[in-house]
PDB file of C-alpha atoms in Angstrom:
ATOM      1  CA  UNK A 173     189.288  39.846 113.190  1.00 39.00           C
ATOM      2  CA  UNK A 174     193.069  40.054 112.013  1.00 49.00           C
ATOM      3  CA  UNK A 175     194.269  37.311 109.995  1.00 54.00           C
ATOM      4  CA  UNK A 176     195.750  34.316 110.932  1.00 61.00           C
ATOM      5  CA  UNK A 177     199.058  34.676 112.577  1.00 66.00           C
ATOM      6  CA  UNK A 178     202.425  32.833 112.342  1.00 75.00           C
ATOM      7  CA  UNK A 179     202.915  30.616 114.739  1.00 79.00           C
ATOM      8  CA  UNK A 180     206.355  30.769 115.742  1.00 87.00           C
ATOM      9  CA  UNK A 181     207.617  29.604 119.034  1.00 86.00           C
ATOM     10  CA  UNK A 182     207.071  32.343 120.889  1.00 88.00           C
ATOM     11  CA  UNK A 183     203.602  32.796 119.893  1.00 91.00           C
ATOM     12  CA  UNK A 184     203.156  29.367 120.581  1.00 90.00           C
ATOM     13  CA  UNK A 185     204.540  29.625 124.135  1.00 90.00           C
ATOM     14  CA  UNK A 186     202.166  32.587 124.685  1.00 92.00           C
ATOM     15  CA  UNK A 187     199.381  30.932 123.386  1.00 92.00           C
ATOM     16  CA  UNK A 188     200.202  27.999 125.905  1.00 91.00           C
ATOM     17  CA  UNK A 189     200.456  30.411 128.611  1.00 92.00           C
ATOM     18  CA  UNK A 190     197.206  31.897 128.190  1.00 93.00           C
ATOM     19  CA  UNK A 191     195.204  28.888 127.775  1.00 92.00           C
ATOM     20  CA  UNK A 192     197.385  27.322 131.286  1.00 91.00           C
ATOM     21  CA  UNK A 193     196.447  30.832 133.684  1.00 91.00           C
ATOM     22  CA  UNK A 194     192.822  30.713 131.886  1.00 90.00           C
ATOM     23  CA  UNK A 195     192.907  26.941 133.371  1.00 89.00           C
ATOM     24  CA  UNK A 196     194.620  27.662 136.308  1.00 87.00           C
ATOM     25  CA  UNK A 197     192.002  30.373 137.265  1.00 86.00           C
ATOM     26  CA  UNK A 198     189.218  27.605 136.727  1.00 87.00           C
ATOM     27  CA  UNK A 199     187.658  30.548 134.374  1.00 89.00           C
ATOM     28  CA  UNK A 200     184.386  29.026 132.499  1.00 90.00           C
ATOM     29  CA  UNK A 201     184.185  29.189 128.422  1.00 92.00           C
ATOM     30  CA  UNK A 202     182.326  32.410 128.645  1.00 92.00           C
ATOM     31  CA  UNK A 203     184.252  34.097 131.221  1.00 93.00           C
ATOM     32  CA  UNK A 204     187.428  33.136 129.876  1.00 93.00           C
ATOM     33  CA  UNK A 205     186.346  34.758 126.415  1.00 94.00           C
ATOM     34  CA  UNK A 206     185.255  38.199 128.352  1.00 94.00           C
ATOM     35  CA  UNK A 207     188.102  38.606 129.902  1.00 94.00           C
ATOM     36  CA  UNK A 208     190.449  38.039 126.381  1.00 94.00           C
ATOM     37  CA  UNK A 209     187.838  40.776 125.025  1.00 94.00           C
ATOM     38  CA  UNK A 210     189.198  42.996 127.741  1.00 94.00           C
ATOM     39  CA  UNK A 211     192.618  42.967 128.407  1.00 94.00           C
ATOM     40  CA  UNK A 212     193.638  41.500 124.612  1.00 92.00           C
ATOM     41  CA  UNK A 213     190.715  42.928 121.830  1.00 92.00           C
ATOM     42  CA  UNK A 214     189.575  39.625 120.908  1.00 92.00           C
ATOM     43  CA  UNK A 215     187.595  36.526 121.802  1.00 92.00           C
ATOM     44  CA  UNK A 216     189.789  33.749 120.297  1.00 92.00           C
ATOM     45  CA  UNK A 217     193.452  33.441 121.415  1.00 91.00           C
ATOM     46  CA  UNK A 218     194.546  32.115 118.119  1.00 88.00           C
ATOM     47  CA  UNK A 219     193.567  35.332 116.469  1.00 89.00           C
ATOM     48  CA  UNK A 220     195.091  37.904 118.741  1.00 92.00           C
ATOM     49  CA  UNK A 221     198.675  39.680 118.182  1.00 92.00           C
ATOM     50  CA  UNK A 222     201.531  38.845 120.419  1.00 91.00           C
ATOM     51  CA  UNK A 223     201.074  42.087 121.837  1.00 93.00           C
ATOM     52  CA  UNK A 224     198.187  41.422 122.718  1.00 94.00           C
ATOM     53  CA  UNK A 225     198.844  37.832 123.978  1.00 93.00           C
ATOM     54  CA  UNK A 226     201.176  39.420 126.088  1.00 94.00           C
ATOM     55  CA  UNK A 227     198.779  41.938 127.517  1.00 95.00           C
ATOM     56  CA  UNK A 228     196.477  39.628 128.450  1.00 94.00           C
ATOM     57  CA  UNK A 229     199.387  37.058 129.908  1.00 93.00           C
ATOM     58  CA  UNK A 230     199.730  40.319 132.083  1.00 93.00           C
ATOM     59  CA  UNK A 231     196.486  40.635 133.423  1.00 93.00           C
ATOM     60  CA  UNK A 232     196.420  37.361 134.079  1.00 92.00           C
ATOM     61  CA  UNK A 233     199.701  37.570 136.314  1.00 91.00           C
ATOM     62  CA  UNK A 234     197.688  40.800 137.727  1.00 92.00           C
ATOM     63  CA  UNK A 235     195.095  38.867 138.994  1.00 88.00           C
ATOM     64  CA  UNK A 236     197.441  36.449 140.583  1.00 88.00           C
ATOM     65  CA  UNK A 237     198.221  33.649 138.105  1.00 87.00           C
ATOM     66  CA  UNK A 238     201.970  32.578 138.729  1.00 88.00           C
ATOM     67  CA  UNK A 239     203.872  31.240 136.221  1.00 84.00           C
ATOM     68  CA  UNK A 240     205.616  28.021 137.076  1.00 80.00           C
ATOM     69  CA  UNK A 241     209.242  27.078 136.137  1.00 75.00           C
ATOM     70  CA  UNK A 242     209.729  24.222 133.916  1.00 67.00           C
ATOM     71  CA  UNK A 243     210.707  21.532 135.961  1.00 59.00           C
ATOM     72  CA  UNK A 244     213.827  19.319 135.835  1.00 59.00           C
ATOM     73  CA  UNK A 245     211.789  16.237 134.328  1.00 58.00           C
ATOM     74  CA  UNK A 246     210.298  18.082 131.762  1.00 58.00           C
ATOM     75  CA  UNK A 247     212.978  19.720 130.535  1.00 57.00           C
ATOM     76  CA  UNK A 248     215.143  15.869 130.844  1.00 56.00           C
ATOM     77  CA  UNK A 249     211.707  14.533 128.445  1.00 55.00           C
ATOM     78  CA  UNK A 250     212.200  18.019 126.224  1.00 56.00           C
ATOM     79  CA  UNK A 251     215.974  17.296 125.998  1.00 52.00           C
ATOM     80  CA  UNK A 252     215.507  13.167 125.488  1.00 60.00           C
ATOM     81  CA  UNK A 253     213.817  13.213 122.584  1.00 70.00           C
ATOM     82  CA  UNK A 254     214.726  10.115 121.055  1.00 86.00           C
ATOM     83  CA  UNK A 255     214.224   6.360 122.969  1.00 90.00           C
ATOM     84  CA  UNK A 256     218.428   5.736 122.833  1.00 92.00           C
ATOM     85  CA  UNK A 257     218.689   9.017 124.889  1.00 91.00           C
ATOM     86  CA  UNK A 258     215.712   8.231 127.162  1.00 90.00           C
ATOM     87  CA  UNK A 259     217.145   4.667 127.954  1.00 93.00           C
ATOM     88  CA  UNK A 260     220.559   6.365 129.068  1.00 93.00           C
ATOM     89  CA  UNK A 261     218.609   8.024 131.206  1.00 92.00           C
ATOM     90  CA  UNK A 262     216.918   5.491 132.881  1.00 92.00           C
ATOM     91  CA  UNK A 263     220.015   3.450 132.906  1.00 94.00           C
ATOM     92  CA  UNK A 264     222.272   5.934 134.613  1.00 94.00           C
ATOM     93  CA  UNK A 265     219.480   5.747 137.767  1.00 92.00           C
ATOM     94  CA  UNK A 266     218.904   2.424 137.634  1.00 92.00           C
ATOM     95  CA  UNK A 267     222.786   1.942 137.667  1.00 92.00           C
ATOM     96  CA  UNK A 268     222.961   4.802 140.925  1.00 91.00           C
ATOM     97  CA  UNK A 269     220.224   2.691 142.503  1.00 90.00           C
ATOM     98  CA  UNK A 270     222.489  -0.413 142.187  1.00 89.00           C
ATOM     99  CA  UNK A 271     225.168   0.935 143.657  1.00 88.00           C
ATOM    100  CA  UNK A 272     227.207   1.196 139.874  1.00 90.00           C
ATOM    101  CA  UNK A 273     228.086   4.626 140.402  1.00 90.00           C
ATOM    102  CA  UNK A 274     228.713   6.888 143.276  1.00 88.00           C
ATOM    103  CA  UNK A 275     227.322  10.124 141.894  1.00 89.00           C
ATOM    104  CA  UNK A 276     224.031  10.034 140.334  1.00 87.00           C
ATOM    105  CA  UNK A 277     224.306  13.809 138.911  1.00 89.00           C
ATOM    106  CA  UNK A 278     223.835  15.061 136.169  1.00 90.00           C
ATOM    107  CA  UNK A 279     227.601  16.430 135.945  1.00 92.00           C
ATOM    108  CA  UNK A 280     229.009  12.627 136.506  1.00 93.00           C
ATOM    109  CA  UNK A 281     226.638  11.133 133.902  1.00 94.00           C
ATOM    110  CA  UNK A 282     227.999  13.750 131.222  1.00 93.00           C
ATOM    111  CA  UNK A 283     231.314  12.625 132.507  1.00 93.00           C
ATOM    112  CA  UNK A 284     230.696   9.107 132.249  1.00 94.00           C
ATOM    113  CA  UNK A 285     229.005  10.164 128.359  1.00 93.00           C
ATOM    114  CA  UNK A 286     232.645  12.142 127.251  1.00 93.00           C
ATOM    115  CA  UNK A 287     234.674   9.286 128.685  1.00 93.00           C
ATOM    116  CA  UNK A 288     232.573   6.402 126.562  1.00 93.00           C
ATOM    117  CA  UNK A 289     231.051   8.120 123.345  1.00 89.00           C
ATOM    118  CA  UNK A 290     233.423  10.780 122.831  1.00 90.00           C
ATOM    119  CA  UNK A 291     230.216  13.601 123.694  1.00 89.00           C
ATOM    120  CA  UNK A 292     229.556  15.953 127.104  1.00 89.00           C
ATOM    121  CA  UNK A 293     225.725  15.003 126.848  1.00 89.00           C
ATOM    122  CA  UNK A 294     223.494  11.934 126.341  1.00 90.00           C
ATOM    123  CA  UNK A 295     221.602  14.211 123.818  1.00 88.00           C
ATOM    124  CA  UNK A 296     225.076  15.263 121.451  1.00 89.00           C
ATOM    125  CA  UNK A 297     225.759  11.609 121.591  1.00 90.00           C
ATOM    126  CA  UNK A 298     226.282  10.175 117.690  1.00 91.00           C
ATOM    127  CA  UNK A 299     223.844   6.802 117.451  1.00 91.00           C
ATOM    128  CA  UNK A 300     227.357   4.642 117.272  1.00 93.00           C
ATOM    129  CA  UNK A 301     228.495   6.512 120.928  1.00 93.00           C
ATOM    130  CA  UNK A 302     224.673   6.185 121.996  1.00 94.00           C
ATOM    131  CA  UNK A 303     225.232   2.549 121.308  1.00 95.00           C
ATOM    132  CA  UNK A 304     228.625   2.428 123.243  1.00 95.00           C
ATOM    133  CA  UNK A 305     227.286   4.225 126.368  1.00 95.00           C
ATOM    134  CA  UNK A 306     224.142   2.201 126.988  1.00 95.00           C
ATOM    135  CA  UNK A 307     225.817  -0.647 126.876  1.00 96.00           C
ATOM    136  CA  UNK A 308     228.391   0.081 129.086  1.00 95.00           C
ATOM    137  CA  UNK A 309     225.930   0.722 131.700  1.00 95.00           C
ATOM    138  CA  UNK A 310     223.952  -2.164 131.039  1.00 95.00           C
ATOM    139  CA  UNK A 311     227.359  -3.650 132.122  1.00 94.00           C
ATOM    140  CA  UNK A 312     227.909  -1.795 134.907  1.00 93.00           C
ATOM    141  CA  UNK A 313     224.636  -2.863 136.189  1.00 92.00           C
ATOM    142  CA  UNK A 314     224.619  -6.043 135.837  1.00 92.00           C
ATOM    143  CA  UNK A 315     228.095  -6.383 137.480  1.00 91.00           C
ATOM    144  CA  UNK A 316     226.827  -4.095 140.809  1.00 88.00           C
ATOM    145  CA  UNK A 317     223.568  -6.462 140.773  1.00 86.00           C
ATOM    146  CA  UNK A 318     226.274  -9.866 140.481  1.00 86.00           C
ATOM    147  CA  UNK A 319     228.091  -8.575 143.638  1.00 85.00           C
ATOM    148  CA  UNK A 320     224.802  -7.773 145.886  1.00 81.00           C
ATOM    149  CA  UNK A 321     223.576 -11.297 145.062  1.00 75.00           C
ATOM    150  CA  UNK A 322     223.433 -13.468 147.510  1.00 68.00           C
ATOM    151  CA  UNK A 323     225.961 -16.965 146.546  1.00 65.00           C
ATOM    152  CA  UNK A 324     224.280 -19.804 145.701  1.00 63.00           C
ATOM    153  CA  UNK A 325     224.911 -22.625 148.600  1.00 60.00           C
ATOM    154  CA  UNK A 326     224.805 -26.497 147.869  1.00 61.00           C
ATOM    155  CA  UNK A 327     223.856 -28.698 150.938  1.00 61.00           C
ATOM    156  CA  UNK A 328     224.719 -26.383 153.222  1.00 56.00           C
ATOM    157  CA  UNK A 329     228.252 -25.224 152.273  1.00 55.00           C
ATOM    158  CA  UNK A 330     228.224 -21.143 151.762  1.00 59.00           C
ATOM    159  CA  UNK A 331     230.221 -20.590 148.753  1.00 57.00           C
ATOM    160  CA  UNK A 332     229.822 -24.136 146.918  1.00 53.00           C
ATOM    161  CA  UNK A 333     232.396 -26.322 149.239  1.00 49.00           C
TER     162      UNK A 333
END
């Protein structure tokens, strides 16, 4: 048994890896330990090499495991990591599903971020721009829901006669 490695985030993302193909393969707790005793020298993960992580991330992709790309929500819930960030987010669609905005890209809401906080990304935002940005779109909003609302009519009359 070699002692216990670093875990730095490589080692990490290996580790990840092999434990997602072992899943993937629907291997049982036995098999999934015989087959890290064959292609990597040892039957725990966590006390294997990176070289030997990788060797065994290799057989895995041998015997047909494919490695999925991260997808654009995760890497949006990697990237938001704090609530202000997340609520930009979730503004900027809300505000492209009320009609608010035209484009509801990515590009355009970095746009719309440089133009009101002073930063090209929700994420490089400073809390004070943060601040400035959501609540320009909660404006926004609420002035594209104002316009879709249908006018209040009294006895009859359609815009308040």
């Amino acid at each position: 048994m070699t002692p216990k490695q670093r875990l730095t985030p490589r080692r990490r993302a290996l580790v990840a890896k092999v434990h997602i193909a072992a899943k993937a393969c629907g291997q049982s707790d036995a098999d999934y330990r015989d087959f890290l005793q064959t292609h990597g020298g040892g039957r725990s993960a966590s006390g294997m090499t990176d070289e030997a992580l990788e060797r065994v991330v290799s057989a895995y992709k041998r015997h047909g495991w494919v490695e999925s790309p991260r997808t654009e929500t995760a890497r949006r819930r990697r990237d938001s990591a704090t609530p202000q960030v997340r609520m930009i987010y979730g503004l900027w669609k809300s505000c492209a599903e009320s009609g608010a905005v035209e484009n509801s890209g990515k590009t355009a809401l970095r746009s719309f971020c440089r133009s009101q906080g002073g930063a090209d990304a929700p994420e490089w935002l400073a809390p004070a721009g943060r601040v400035k940005v959501i609540e320009a779109l909660k404006a926004m909003e609420l002035r594209a829901k104002a316009k879709t609302a249908k006018p209040k009519s009294r006895n009859g009359a359609r815009y308040g006669k």
